[in-house]
Coordinates of N, CA, C and O in Angstrom, one line a residue:
M300 N 174.8 -32.9 26.4 CA 175.5 -33.3 27.6 C 175.7 -34.8 27.5 O 174.9 -35.6 27.1
C301 N 176.9 -35.2 28.0 CA 177.3 -36.6 27.9 C 177.0 -37.3 29.3 O 177.9 -37.2 30.2
E302 N 175.9 -37.8 29.4 CA 175.5 -38.5 30.7 C 176.4 -39.6 31.1 O 176.7 -39.8 32.2
L303 N 176.9 -40.4 30.1 CA 177.8 -41.5 30.4 C 179.1 -40.9 31.1 O 179.6 -41.5 32.0
Y304 N 179.7 -39.9 30.6 CA 180.8 -39.3 31.2 C 180.5 -38.9 32.6 O 181.3 -39.2 33.5
W305 N 179.4 -38.2 32.9 CA 179.1 -37.8 34.2 C 178.8 -39.0 35.2 O 179.1 -39.0 36.3
R306 N 178.2 -40.0 34.6 CA 178.0 -41.3 35.4 C 179.3 -41.8 35.9 O 179.4 -42.2 37.1
L307 N 180.3 -41.9 35.0 CA 181.6 -42.4 35.4 C 182.3 -41.5 36.4 O 182.9 -42.0 37.3
Y308 N 182.1 -40.2 36.1 CA 182.7 -39.2 37.0 C 182.2 -39.4 38.5 O 182.9 -39.4 39.4
E309 N 180.9 -39.6 38.6 CA 180.3 -39.8 39.9 C 180.7 -41.1 40.5 O 180.8 -41.2 41.8
L310 N 181.0 -42.1 39.7 CA 181.5 -43.4 40.2 C 183.0 -43.4 40.6 O 183.5 -44.3 41.1
G311 N 183.7 -42.3 40.2 CA 185.1 -42.1 40.5 C 186.0 -42.8 39.5 O 187.1 -43.1 39.8
V312 N 185.4 -43.2 38.3 CA 186.2 -43.8 37.3 C 186.8 -42.8 36.4 O 186.1 -41.9 35.8
P313 N 188.2 -42.7 36.4 CA 188.8 -41.7 35.5 C 188.5 -42.0 34.0 O 188.6 -43.1 33.5
A314 N 187.9 -41.0 33.4 CA 187.5 -41.1 32.0 C 187.6 -39.8 31.3 O 187.7 -38.7 31.9
L315 N 187.8 -39.9 30.0 CA 187.7 -38.7 29.1 C 186.7 -38.9 28.1 O 186.3 -40.1 27.8
T316 N 186.2 -37.9 27.5 CA 185.2 -38.0 26.4 C 186.0 -38.6 25.2 O 187.1 -38.3 25.0
G317 N 185.3 -39.4 24.5 CA 185.9 -40.1 23.3 C 186.0 -39.3 22.1 O 185.7 -38.1 22.1
P318 N 186.3 -39.9 20.9 CA 186.5 -39.1 19.7 C 185.2 -38.6 19.0 O 185.4 -37.8 18.1
S319 N 184.1 -39.0 19.4 CA 182.9 -38.6 18.7 C 182.6 -37.1 18.6 O 182.3 -36.6 17.5
P320 N 182.8 -36.3 19.6 CA 182.6 -34.8 19.5 C 183.5 -34.2 18.5 O 183.1 -33.4 17.7
L321 N 184.8 -34.6 18.5 CA 185.8 -34.1 17.6 C 185.4 -34.5 16.2 O 185.6 -33.8 15.2
A322 N 185.0 -35.8 16.1 CA 184.7 -36.3 14.8 C 183.5 -35.5 14.1 O 183.6 -35.2 12.9
R323 N 182.5 -35.2 14.9 CA 181.4 -34.4 14.3 C 181.9 -33.1 13.9 O 181.5 -32.5 12.9
A324 N 182.8 -32.5 14.7 CA 183.3 -31.1 14.4 C 184.1 -31.1 13.1 O 184.1 -30.1 12.4
L325 N 184.8 -32.2 12.8 CA 185.6 -32.3 11.6 C 185.0 -33.0 10.4 O 185.6 -33.3 9.4
G326 N 183.7 -33.4 10.6 CA 183.0 -34.0 9.5 C 183.3 -35.5 9.3 O 183.1 -36.1 8.3
C327 N 183.8 -36.2 10.3 CA 184.0 -37.6 10.3 C 182.8 -38.3 10.9 O 182.1 -37.8 11.7
P328 N 182.7 -39.6 10.6 CA 181.6 -40.4 11.2 C 181.8 -40.5 12.7 O 182.9 -40.8 13.2
A329 N 180.8 -40.3 13.4 CA 180.8 -40.4 14.9 C 180.0 -41.6 15.3 O 178.8 -41.7 15.0
P330 N 180.7 -42.6 15.9 CA 180.0 -43.8 16.3 C 178.9 -43.7 17.3 O 178.0 -44.5 17.5
C331 N 179.0 -42.6 18.1 CA 178.1 -42.4 19.3 C 177.7 -40.9 19.4 O 178.5 -40.1 19.0
E332 N 176.7 -40.7 20.1 CA 176.3 -39.3 20.4 C 177.3 -38.9 21.6 O 177.7 -37.8 21.6
C333 N 177.5 -39.8 22.5 CA 178.4 -39.6 23.6 C 179.2 -40.8 23.8 O 178.7 -41.9 24.0
D334 N 180.6 -40.7 23.8 CA 181.4 -41.8 24.1 C 182.5 -41.4 25.0 O 182.8 -40.2 25.2
V335 N 183.1 -42.4 25.7 CA 184.1 -42.1 26.7 C 185.2 -43.1 26.5 O 185.1 -44.2 25.9
V336 N 186.4 -42.7 27.1 CA 187.6 -43.6 27.1 C 188.0 -43.8 28.5 O 188.0 -42.8 29.3
V337 N 188.2 -45.1 28.9 CA 188.6 -45.4 30.2 C 189.8 -46.4 30.1 O 190.1 -47.0 29.1
H338 N 190.5 -46.5 31.2 CA 191.6 -47.5 31.3 C 191.0 -48.9 31.2 O 189.9 -49.1 31.7
I339 N 191.7 -49.8 30.5 CA 191.2 -51.1 30.3 C 190.8 -51.8 31.6 O 189.8 -52.6 31.7
D340 N 191.5 -51.5 32.7 CA 191.2 -52.2 34.0 C 189.9 -51.6 34.6 O 189.3 -52.2 35.5
D341 N 189.5 -50.4 34.2 CA 188.3 -49.8 34.7 C 187.1 -50.2 33.9 O 185.9 -49.8 34.2
A342 N 187.3 -50.9 32.8 CA 186.1 -51.3 32.0 C 185.2 -52.1 32.7 O 184.0 -52.1 32.5
R343 N 185.6 -52.9 33.7 CA 184.8 -53.7 34.5 C 183.8 -52.9 35.3 O 182.6 -53.2 35.5
A344 N 184.2 -51.7 35.8 CA 183.3 -50.8 36.5 C 182.2 -50.2 35.6 O 181.1 -49.9 36.1
V345 N 182.5 -50.1 34.4 CA 181.5 -49.6 33.4 C 180.5 -50.6 33.0 O 179.4 -50.3 32.7
G346 N 180.9 -51.9 33.0 CA 180.1 -53.0 32.5 C 180.1 -53.1 31.0 O 181.0 -52.7 30.4
S347 N 179.0 -53.5 30.5 CA 178.9 -53.7 29.0 C 178.3 -52.5 28.3 O 177.6 -52.7 27.3
A348 N 178.6 -51.3 28.7 CA 178.1 -50.1 28.1 C 178.6 -49.9 26.7 O 179.8 -50.2 26.5
E349 N 177.8 -49.5 25.8 CA 178.2 -49.2 24.5 C 178.9 -47.9 24.5 O 178.7 -47.1 25.4
C350 N 179.7 -47.6 23.5 CA 180.4 -46.3 23.4 C 181.4 -46.1 24.5 O 181.7 -44.9 24.8
V351 N 182.0 -47.1 25.0 CA 183.1 -47.0 26.0 C 184.3 -47.7 25.3 O 184.3 -48.9 25.0
W352 N 185.4 -46.9 25.1 CA 186.6 -47.3 24.5 C 187.7 -47.4 25.5 O 187.6 -46.7 26.5
T353 N 188.6 -48.3 25.3 CA 189.7 -48.5 26.4 C 191.1 -48.2 25.9 O 191.3 -48.3 24.7
L354 N 191.9 -47.9 26.8 CA 193.4 -47.7 26.6 C 194.1 -48.5 27.6 O 193.7 -48.6 28.8
E355 N 195.3 -49.0 27.3 CA 196.1 -49.7 28.2 C 197.0 -48.8 29.0 O 197.5 -49.1 30.1
D356 N 197.3 -47.6 28.5 CA 198.1 -46.6 29.2 C 197.3 -45.8 30.2 O 196.5 -45.0 29.9
P357 N 197.6 -46.0 31.5 CA 196.8 -45.3 32.5 C 197.0 -43.8 32.6 O 196.2 -43.1 33.2
T358 N 198.1 -43.3 32.0 CA 198.4 -41.9 32.1 C 197.6 -41.0 31.1 O 197.7 -39.8 31.1
F359 N 196.8 -41.7 30.2 CA 196.1 -40.9 29.2 C 195.1 -39.9 29.8 O 194.9 -38.9 29.2
V360 N 194.6 -40.1 31.0 CA 193.7 -39.2 31.6 C 194.3 -37.9 32.0 O 193.6 -36.9 32.3
H361 N 195.7 -37.8 32.0 CA 196.4 -36.6 32.3 C 196.7 -35.8 31.0 O 197.2 -34.7 31.1
R362 N 196.4 -36.4 29.9 CA 196.7 -35.7 28.6 C 195.3 -35.6 27.9 O 194.7 -36.5 27.5
Y363 N 194.8 -34.4 27.8 CA 193.5 -34.2 27.2 C 193.5 -32.8 26.5 O 194.3 -31.9 26.8
I364 N 192.5 -32.7 25.7 CA 192.1 -31.4 25.1 C 190.7 -31.1 25.4 O 189.9 -32.1 25.7
W365 N 190.3 -29.9 25.3 CA 188.9 -29.5 25.6 C 188.1 -29.5 24.3 O 188.5 -28.8 23.4
V366 N 187.0 -30.2 24.3 CA 186.1 -30.2 23.1 C 184.7 -30.2 23.7 O 184.3 -31.0 24.4
G367 N 183.9 -29.2 23.3 CA 182.6 -29.0 23.7 C 182.4 -28.9 25.2 O 181.4 -29.4 25.8
G368 N 183.4 -28.4 25.9 CA 183.3 -28.2 27.4 C 183.6 -29.5 28.2 O 183.4 -29.5 29.4
Y369 N 184.1 -30.5 27.5 CA 184.5 -31.8 28.2 C 186.0 -32.1 28.0 O 186.5 -31.8 26.9
P370 N 186.7 -32.7 29.0 CA 188.0 -33.1 28.7 C 187.9 -34.3 27.7 O 187.2 -35.3 27.9
H371 N 188.7 -34.2 26.6 CA 188.5 -35.1 25.5 C 189.9 -35.8 25.3 O 190.9 -35.3 25.5
I372 N 189.8 -37.1 24.8 CA 191.0 -37.8 24.5 C 192.0 -37.0 23.7 O 191.6 -36.4 22.7
A373 N 193.3 -37.0 24.1 CA 194.3 -36.3 23.4 C 194.6 -36.9 22.0 O 194.4 -38.1 21.8
L374 N 195.0 -36.0 21.1 CA 195.2 -36.5 19.7 C 196.3 -37.6 19.7 O 196.1 -38.6 18.9
E375 N 197.3 -37.5 20.5 CA 198.3 -38.6 20.4 C 197.8 -39.9 21.0 O 198.5 -40.9 20.7
D376 N 196.7 -39.9 21.7 CA 196.2 -41.2 22.2 C 195.1 -41.8 21.3 O 194.7 -43.0 21.5
L377 N 194.7 -41.1 20.3 CA 193.6 -41.6 19.4 C 194.0 -43.0 18.7 O 193.2 -43.9 18.7
E378 N 195.3 -43.0 18.3 CA 195.7 -44.3 17.6 C 195.8 -45.5 18.5 O 195.8 -46.6 18.1
K379 N 195.8 -45.2 19.8 CA 195.8 -46.3 20.8 C 194.5 -47.0 21.0 O 194.4 -48.0 21.7
L380 N 193.4 -46.4 20.5 CA 192.1 -47.0 20.7 C 192.0 -48.2 19.7 O 192.2 -48.0 18.5
R381 N 191.6 -49.3 20.2 CA 191.7 -50.5 19.3 C 190.3 -51.2 19.0 O 190.2 -52.0 18.2
E382 N 189.3 -50.7 19.7 CA 188.0 -51.4 19.5 C 187.5 -51.2 18.0 O 187.7 -50.1 17.4
E383 N 186.9 -52.2 17.5 CA 186.5 -52.2 16.1 C 185.5 -51.0 15.8 O 185.6 -50.4 14.8
G384 N 184.6 -50.7 16.7 CA 183.6 -49.7 16.5 C 184.1 -48.3 16.4 O 183.3 -47.4 16.0
V385 N 185.4 -48.0 16.6 CA 185.9 -46.7 16.6 C 187.0 -46.5 15.6 O 187.5 -45.4 15.3
R386 N 187.5 -47.6 15.0 CA 188.6 -47.5 14.0 C 188.4 -46.6 12.9 O 189.3 -45.8 12.5
E387 N 187.2 -46.6 12.2 CA 186.9 -45.8 11.1 C 187.0 -44.3 11.5 O 187.5 -43.5 10.8
T388 N 186.4 -44.0 12.6 CA 186.4 -42.6 13.1 C 187.8 -42.1 13.4 O 188.2 -41.0 13.0
V389 N 188.7 -43.0 14.0 CA 190.1 -42.6 14.3 C 190.8 -42.4 13.0 O 191.5 -41.4 12.9
R390 N 190.6 -43.2 12.1 CA 191.3 -43.1 10.8 C 190.9 -41.8 10.1 O 191.8 -41.0 9.6
C391 N 189.6 -41.5 10.1 CA 189.2 -40.2 9.5 C 189.7 -39.0 10.2 O 190.2 -38.0 9.6
L392 N 189.7 -39.0 11.5 CA 190.2 -37.9 12.3 C 191.7 -37.7 12.0 O 192.2 -36.5 11.8
L393 N 192.5 -38.8 12.0 CA 193.9 -38.6 11.8 C 194.2 -38.1 10.4 O 195.1 -37.3 10.2
E394 N 193.4 -38.5 9.4 CA 193.5 -38.0 8.0 C 193.2 -36.5 8.0 O 193.9 -35.7 7.4
A395 N 192.1 -36.1 8.6 CA 191.6 -34.8 8.6 C 192.7 -33.9 9.3 O 193.0 -32.8 8.9
L396 N 193.2 -34.3 10.4 CA 194.2 -33.6 11.2 C 195.5 -33.5 10.4 O 196.2 -32.5 10.5
G397 N 195.8 -34.6 9.7 CA 197.1 -34.6 8.9 C 197.0 -33.5 7.8 O 197.9 -32.8 7.5
R398 N 195.8 -33.4 7.2 CA 195.6 -32.4 6.1 C 195.7 -31.0 6.7 O 196.3 -30.1 6.1
A399 N 195.2 -30.8 7.9 CA 195.3 -29.5 8.6 C 196.7 -29.2 8.9 O 197.1 -28.0 8.7
R400 N 197.5 -30.1 9.3 CA 198.9 -29.8 9.6 C 199.7 -29.4 8.3 O 200.6 -28.6 8.4
R401 N 199.4 -30.1 7.2 CA 200.1 -29.8 5.9 C 199.7 -28.4 5.5 O 200.5 -27.7 4.9
V402 N 198.5 -27.9 5.8 CA 198.1 -26.6 5.4 C 198.8 -25.5 6.2 O 199.2 -24.5 5.8
L403 N 199.0 -25.8 7.5 CA 199.7 -24.9 8.4 C 201.1 -24.9 8.1 O 201.8 -24.0 8.2

């Protein structure tokens, strides 16, 4: 269970689960047990919490996929995550998904 996601949900902060659950499922390094993505303007409400990634596009919360029972950042938004702590994970996910597309 992702307590961070539920804490933000209770605060009314629009958030999606970050790339870590999908990364674990695809064998990529996961920077966190539980991570979330919020709009950059909402980062203040979260404070200095680890495993919180930001996006500048406020509409990202309306594009999501379900991973592990949580709304998860959409694949097209992965590349928009810029924080250093998540770049390796995003790179690995995009490579893994690119390989999957070539197979299909």
